């Protein structure tokens, strides 16, 4: 049965990428597996270098003072690492959901963080706008896409201070002026590859301004100095991410995938809006093109709907436990056909009900 994977992450990856990475586990270099060769071998150093330069190239950041790193510890470690490397006196955070709140919690270990704005008052179903970012702070932190609540920042402030962004769930999905950001981080396991590595993009000139001693593994400068090989990198996750970035480049890059993502999101949201059985969770203007969150108006239809989508081969549609309802995650590798299958089931439910 063909499966349609709407999982929020880890999630769907391009089939051709998985075939290549599976083959590399069996035989990458003359009978040796990718996961049994030294990370210092030319074969792997080339992979790491390609992955790093592809990431910058796709984001339009090559030659602009940025470095790309493939680190470990997930985006959750970046919550702490950003603060360790950047926070001297005070930082401003935009609180748009669970992940922003977790980033704030980690930074609070060092300072009494200032929330420039929050959408907690409405269950994080919108993105706050029109807030001020204090000029004398060290940095401003935001989350571009809120995976759990299904909201997405459509515009970013012109920050007077370095801007740090958690782009875990929408990196490489839409065109943006990425030069507005000084640090971007994203766990690989949505639009890039398997869990196990985190892409961190750092504008080098924002580093070196804090007075604290930074433990080596937490220090961006040390990772940059060692070419993202300070310690043994997660070779399989980096290789698979590199293949996904190549796949994206061959498809025409971010601008090309953005068009596909828009089509998928439009189809999904028009069904949510037109079908009286469903209700969208996020405010319309802030709806995420990656994660569409919605609920059933009549909970009595839950069992029927759940049976229908499961029988159609759909996977991962349940909403996050903190929100309930449903969440259709439509990352780069999810096809428009998969969205058509889901939308067809939603209309069939309407016909049946
Ligand atoms: C926006 C966002 N930030 C951070 C995280 C945490 O990532 P990790 O599990 O890689 O630490 C997630 C996980 O889904 C996420 O969606």
Coordinates of C-alpha atoms and ligand atoms in Angstrom, one line a residue:
X1 CA 0.0 0.0 0.0
X2 CA 1.3 3.5 -0.8
X3 CA 1.9 5.4 2.4
X4 CA 1.3 9.2 2.8
X5 CA 3.5 10.4 5.6
X6 CA 2.2 13.6 7.3
X7 CA 4.4 13.1 10.3
X8 CA 5.7 16.2 12.0
X9 CA 9.3 14.9 12.3
X10 CA 11.1 12.7 11.8
X11 CA 9.1 12.7 8.6
X12 CA 9.0 12.0 4.9
X13 CA 12.2 12.2 3.0
X14 CA 12.8 12.0 -0.8
X15 CA 12.7 8.3 -1.8
X16 CA 15.8 8.7 -4.0
X17 CA 17.7 10.1 -1.1
X18 CA 16.8 7.2 1.1
X19 CA 17.8 4.7 -1.6
X20 CA 21.2 6.3 -2.0
X21 CA 21.8 6.6 1.8
X22 CA 20.7 3.0 2.3
X23 CA 23.1 1.8 -0.4
X24 CA 25.9 3.9 1.2
X25 CA 25.4 2.0 4.5
X26 CA 26.0 -1.2 2.6
X27 CA 28.8 0.0 0.4
X28 CA 30.1 3.5 0.1
X29 CA 33.8 3.2 -0.7
X30 CA 35.1 0.0 -2.3
X31 CA 33.2 -2.4 -0.1
X32 CA 33.3 -0.2 3.0
X33 CA 30.2 1.1 4.5
X34 CA 29.7 4.9 5.0
X35 CA 29.3 4.2 8.7
X36 CA 32.5 2.3 9.1
X37 CA 35.0 4.7 7.4
X38 CA 36.9 7.3 9.3
X39 CA 35.3 10.7 9.5
X40 CA 38.8 12.0 8.8
X41 CA 39.0 10.1 5.5
X42 CA 38.9 12.1 2.3
X43 CA 35.6 10.4 1.4
X44 CA 33.8 11.8 4.5
X45 CA 35.6 15.1 4.7
X46 CA 34.3 15.8 1.1
X47 CA 30.8 14.9 2.2
X48 CA 31.0 17.3 5.2
X49 CA 32.4 20.1 3.0
X50 CA 29.7 19.6 0.4
X51 CA 26.9 19.6 2.9
X52 CA 28.2 22.8 4.5
X53 CA 28.6 24.6 1.2
X54 CA 25.3 23.4 -0.2
X55 CA 23.5 24.7 2.8
X56 CA 25.0 28.2 2.4
X57 CA 24.5 28.1 -1.4
X58 CA 20.8 27.2 -1.1
X59 CA 20.2 30.0 1.4
X60 CA 22.0 32.5 -0.7
X61 CA 24.6 33.0 2.1
X62 CA 27.8 32.0 0.3
X63 CA 30.6 34.6 0.5
X64 CA 28.7 36.7 3.0
X65 CA 30.6 36.0 6.2
X66 CA 28.5 33.0 7.3
X67 CA 29.7 29.5 8.3
X68 CA 27.5 26.3 8.3
X69 CA 28.0 23.7 11.0
X70 CA 26.5 20.2 11.4
X71 CA 26.3 19.7 15.1
X72 CA 24.7 17.2 17.5
X73 CA 22.2 17.5 20.4
X74 CA 19.2 18.7 18.3
X75 CA 17.8 22.1 18.1
X76 CA 17.2 21.8 21.9
X77 CA 21.0 22.1 22.5
X78 CA 21.0 25.3 20.4
X79 CA 18.6 26.9 22.9
X80 CA 21.5 26.7 25.3
X81 CA 24.3 27.2 22.9
X82 CA 22.9 30.4 21.5
X83 CA 22.7 31.9 25.0
X84 CA 26.2 30.7 25.9
X85 CA 27.8 32.3 22.8
X86 CA 25.7 35.4 22.6
X87 CA 24.2 36.4 25.9
X88 CA 26.2 39.0 27.9
X89 CA 23.6 41.3 29.5
X90 CA 20.1 40.7 28.2
X91 CA 18.3 39.2 25.2
X92 CA 14.8 39.6 23.8
X93 CA 12.7 36.6 22.8
X94 CA 9.5 36.3 20.8
X95 CA 7.3 33.6 22.5
X96 CA 5.2 31.9 19.8
X97 CA 4.8 28.4 21.3
X98 CA 6.3 25.4 23.0
X99 CA 9.7 25.6 21.3
X100 CA 10.1 29.3 21.8
X101 CA 9.2 28.8 25.5
X102 CA 11.8 26.1 25.8
X103 CA 14.4 28.3 24.2
X104 CA 13.5 31.0 26.8
X105 CA 13.7 28.6 29.6
X106 CA 17.3 27.6 28.7
X107 CA 18.4 31.2 28.2
X108 CA 16.9 32.1 31.6
X109 CA 19.7 30.0 33.2
X110 CA 22.0 33.0 32.4
X111 CA 19.8 36.0 32.6
X112 CA 16.3 37.3 33.2
X113 CA 15.2 37.1 29.6
X114 CA 12.8 39.7 28.2
X115 CA 9.8 38.5 26.2
X116 CA 9.3 41.1 23.5
X117 CA 5.8 39.6 22.9
X118 CA 3.9 36.4 23.4
X119 CA 0.8 34.7 21.9
X120 CA 0.3 32.5 24.9
X121 CA -2.9 34.4 25.8
X122 CA -4.6 32.8 22.8
X123 CA -3.1 29.3 22.9
X124 CA -0.3 30.4 20.6
X125 CA -2.7 30.4 17.6
X126 CA -1.2 33.6 16.1
X127 CA 2.1 35.5 15.6
X128 CA 2.4 38.7 17.6
X129 CA 3.2 41.8 15.5
X130 CA 4.2 45.4 16.1
X131 CA 6.5 44.8 19.0
X132 CA 9.7 46.7 19.8
X133 CA 13.1 45.1 20.0
X134 CA 15.3 47.0 22.5
X135 CA 18.5 48.3 20.8
X136 CA 20.7 47.8 23.8
X137 CA 20.1 44.0 24.0
X138 CA 22.6 41.4 22.8
X139 CA 20.2 39.6 20.4
X140 CA 16.7 38.9 19.4
X141 CA 15.4 35.3 19.1
X142 CA 12.4 34.0 17.2
X143 CA 11.0 30.8 15.9
X144 CA 10.1 31.0 12.2
X145 CA 7.6 28.1 12.2
X146 CA 5.7 26.7 15.2
X147 CA 5.5 23.0 14.5
X148 CA 3.0 22.3 17.2
X149 CA 0.5 25.1 16.8
X150 CA 0.8 25.5 13.1
X151 CA 1.7 29.2 12.9
X152 CA 4.5 30.7 10.8
X153 CA 6.1 34.1 10.7
X154 CA 5.4 35.6 7.3
X155 CA 7.5 38.7 7.9
X156 CA 10.5 39.3 10.1
X157 CA 11.4 42.5 12.0
X158 CA 14.2 44.7 10.9
X159 CA 16.1 43.9 14.1
X160 CA 18.5 46.6 15.3
X161 CA 20.5 43.8 17.1
X162 CA 21.6 40.3 15.9
X163 CA 18.7 38.1 15.0
X164 CA 18.7 34.5 15.9
X165 CA 16.1 32.1 14.4
X166 CA 15.0 28.6 15.1
X167 CA 14.0 27.4 11.6
X168 CA 13.8 23.7 12.5
X169 CA 10.5 23.2 10.8
X170 CA 10.6 25.4 7.8
X171 CA 14.2 25.8 6.7
X172 CA 14.7 25.3 2.9
X173 CA 10.9 25.6 2.4
X174 CA 10.5 29.2 1.3
X175 CA 12.5 32.1 -0.1
X176 CA 13.5 34.7 2.5
X177 CA 16.3 37.2 2.8
X178 CA 18.4 35.0 5.0
X179 CA 21.0 37.8 5.4
X180 CA 18.6 39.3 7.9
X181 CA 19.6 36.6 10.3
X182 CA 22.9 36.3 12.2
X183 CA 22.3 32.7 13.6
X184 CA 19.9 30.2 12.1
X185 CA 19.5 26.7 13.5
X186 CA 17.4 23.7 12.5
X187 CA 17.3 20.1 13.5
X188 CA 17.7 18.0 10.4
X189 CA 14.7 15.8 10.9
X190 CA 12.1 17.8 9.0
X191 CA 13.3 19.2 5.7
X192 CA 16.8 17.8 5.6
X193 CA 17.5 14.3 6.8
X194 CA 17.3 11.9 9.7
X195 CA 17.4 13.0 13.3
X196 CA 21.0 13.2 14.7
X197 CA 22.4 16.4 13.3
X198 CA 21.5 20.1 13.6
X199 CA 22.3 22.6 11.0
X200 CA 23.7 25.8 12.5
X201 CA 24.4 28.9 10.3
X202 CA 26.5 31.5 12.0
X203 CA 27.6 34.9 10.9
X204 CA 31.1 34.9 12.2
X205 CA 31.3 38.6 13.2
X206 CA 28.6 38.2 15.9
X207 CA 30.8 35.8 17.9
X208 CA 33.5 36.5 20.5
X209 CA 31.5 39.2 22.3
X210 CA 30.7 37.5 25.6
X211 CA 33.0 37.5 28.6
X212 CA 32.2 34.0 29.9
X213 CA 34.3 30.9 29.3
X214 CA 32.5 28.7 26.9
X215 CA 32.9 24.9 27.2
X216 CA 34.5 23.6 23.9
X217 CA 31.6 21.6 22.7
X218 CA 29.3 24.6 23.2
X219 CA 31.6 27.1 21.5
X220 CA 30.6 28.0 17.9
X221 CA 34.1 29.4 17.2
X222 CA 35.7 26.1 18.1
X223 CA 33.4 24.1 15.8
X224 CA 34.0 26.7 13.0
X225 CA 37.8 26.4 13.5
X226 CA 37.6 22.6 13.2
X227 CA 35.5 22.6 10.0
X228 CA 32.5 21.1 11.9
X229 CA 34.7 18.2 12.9
X230 CA 35.7 19.1 16.5
X231 CA 34.4 15.7 17.5
X232 CA 33.2 12.7 15.5
X233 CA 30.2 14.0 13.5
X234 CA 27.1 12.0 13.0
X235 CA 28.2 10.7 9.6
X236 CA 25.0 9.0 8.4
X237 CA 22.8 12.0 9.3
X238 CA 25.2 14.5 7.6
X239 CA 25.5 12.3 4.5
X240 CA 21.7 12.0 4.1
X241 CA 21.3 15.7 4.7
X242 CA 23.8 16.4 2.0
X243 CA 21.9 14.2 -0.4
X244 CA 18.6 16.0 0.4
X245 CA 20.3 19.3 -0.2
X246 CA 21.6 18.0 -3.5
X247 CA 18.1 16.8 -4.3
X248 CA 16.7 20.3 -3.5
X249 CA 19.3 22.0 -5.7
X250 CA 18.5 19.7 -8.6
X251 CA 14.8 20.5 -8.3
X252 CA 15.6 24.2 -8.7
X253 CA 16.4 25.2 -5.1
X254 CA 14.2 26.9 -2.6
X255 CA 12.3 29.0 -5.1
X256 CA 11.1 25.9 -6.9
X257 CA 10.1 23.9 -3.8
X258 CA 8.3 27.0 -2.4
X259 CA 5.9 26.9 -5.3
X260 CA 5.1 23.2 -4.6
X261 CA 4.7 24.0 -0.9
X262 CA 2.3 26.8 -1.7
X263 CA 0.1 24.5 -3.8
X264 CA 0.0 21.9 -1.1
X265 CA -0.9 24.4 1.6
X266 CA -3.5 26.1 -0.5
X267 CA -5.2 22.8 -1.3
X268 CA -5.1 21.8 2.4
X269 CA -6.4 25.1 3.8
X270 CA -9.1 25.5 1.2
X271 CA -10.5 22.1 2.3
X272 CA -10.3 23.1 6.0
X273 CA -12.2 26.3 5.2
X274 CA -14.8 25.0 2.8
X275 CA -15.6 21.7 4.6
X276 CA -18.0 22.5 7.5
X277 CA -16.9 19.5 9.5
X278 CA -13.4 21.0 10.1
X279 CA -12.0 24.1 11.7
X280 CA -8.5 25.5 11.4
X281 CA -6.6 26.1 14.6
X282 CA -4.2 29.0 13.6
X283 CA -5.3 32.5 12.7
X284 CA -5.6 32.6 8.9
X285 CA -2.9 35.2 8.2
X286 CA -0.4 33.3 10.3
X287 CA -1.1 29.8 9.0
X288 CA 2.0 27.6 8.5
X289 CA 2.7 26.2 5.1
X290 CA 4.5 23.3 6.7
X291 CA 2.1 22.2 9.5
X292 CA -1.7 22.6 9.1
X293 CA -3.5 22.2 12.4
X294 CA -7.2 21.6 12.5
X295 CA -10.0 20.0 14.6
X296 CA -13.2 18.2 13.9
X297 CA -16.3 20.3 14.7
X298 CA -18.2 17.2 15.8
X299 CA -16.1 14.8 17.9
X300 CA -18.6 12.0 17.2
X301 CA -17.1 11.7 13.8
X302 CA -13.6 11.1 15.1
X303 CA -13.6 7.3 14.9
X304 CA -15.0 7.3 11.4
X305 CA -12.5 9.9 10.2
X306 CA -9.6 8.2 11.9
X307 CA -10.5 4.8 10.3
X308 CA -10.8 6.4 6.9
X309 CA -7.4 8.1 6.8
X310 CA -5.6 5.2 8.2
X311 CA -7.2 2.9 5.6
X312 CA -6.0 5.2 2.9
X313 CA -2.4 4.7 4.0
X314 CA -2.1 8.1 5.8
X315 CA 0.4 8.3 8.7
X316 CA 1.1 10.8 11.4
X317 CA -2.0 12.9 11.2
X318 CA -2.8 13.2 15.0
X319 CA -2.2 16.6 16.5
X320 CA 0.4 17.2 19.1
X321 CA -0.8 16.0 22.5
X322 CA -0.8 19.6 23.8
X323 CA -3.2 20.9 21.0
X324 CA -5.2 17.8 20.1
X325 CA -7.1 17.5 16.8
X326 CA -5.1 16.9 13.7
X327 CA -1.9 18.2 12.2
X328 CA -1.0 17.7 8.5
X329 CA 2.7 18.2 8.2
X330 CA 3.6 19.0 4.6
X331 CA 7.4 19.1 4.4
X332 CA 9.4 19.5 1.2
X333 CA 9.4 15.8 0.4
X334 CA 5.6 15.3 0.8
X335 CA 4.0 15.1 -2.7
X336 CA 0.9 17.1 -3.8
X337 CA -0.7 13.7 -4.5
X338 CA -0.5 12.8 -0.8
X339 CA -2.3 16.1 0.1
X340 CA -4.9 15.3 -2.6
X341 CA -5.6 11.9 -0.9
X342 CA -6.1 13.5 2.5
X343 CA -8.4 16.3 1.1
X344 CA -10.4 13.7 -0.8
X345 CA -11.0 11.8 2.5
X346 CA -12.1 14.9 4.2
X347 CA -14.6 15.6 1.5
X348 CA -15.8 12.0 1.5
X349 CA -16.4 12.4 5.3
X350 CA -18.6 15.4 4.5
X351 CA -20.6 13.5 1.9
X352 CA -21.1 10.6 4.4
X353 CA -22.0 12.7 7.4
Ligands
LIG1 C1 10.6 24.5 15.9 C2 11.3 23.5 16.7 N1 12.3 23.8 17.5 C3 13.0 22.9 18.2 C4 12.6 21.6 18.1 C5 13.4 20.6 19.0 O1 14.2 19.9 18.1 P1 15.2 18.7 18.6 O2 14.2 17.5 18.9 O3 16.0 18.4 17.4 O4 15.9 19.1 19.8 C6 11.6 21.2 17.3 C7 11.2 19.7 17.3 O5 10.2 19.3 16.7 C8 10.9 22.1 16.6 O6 9.8 21.8 15.8

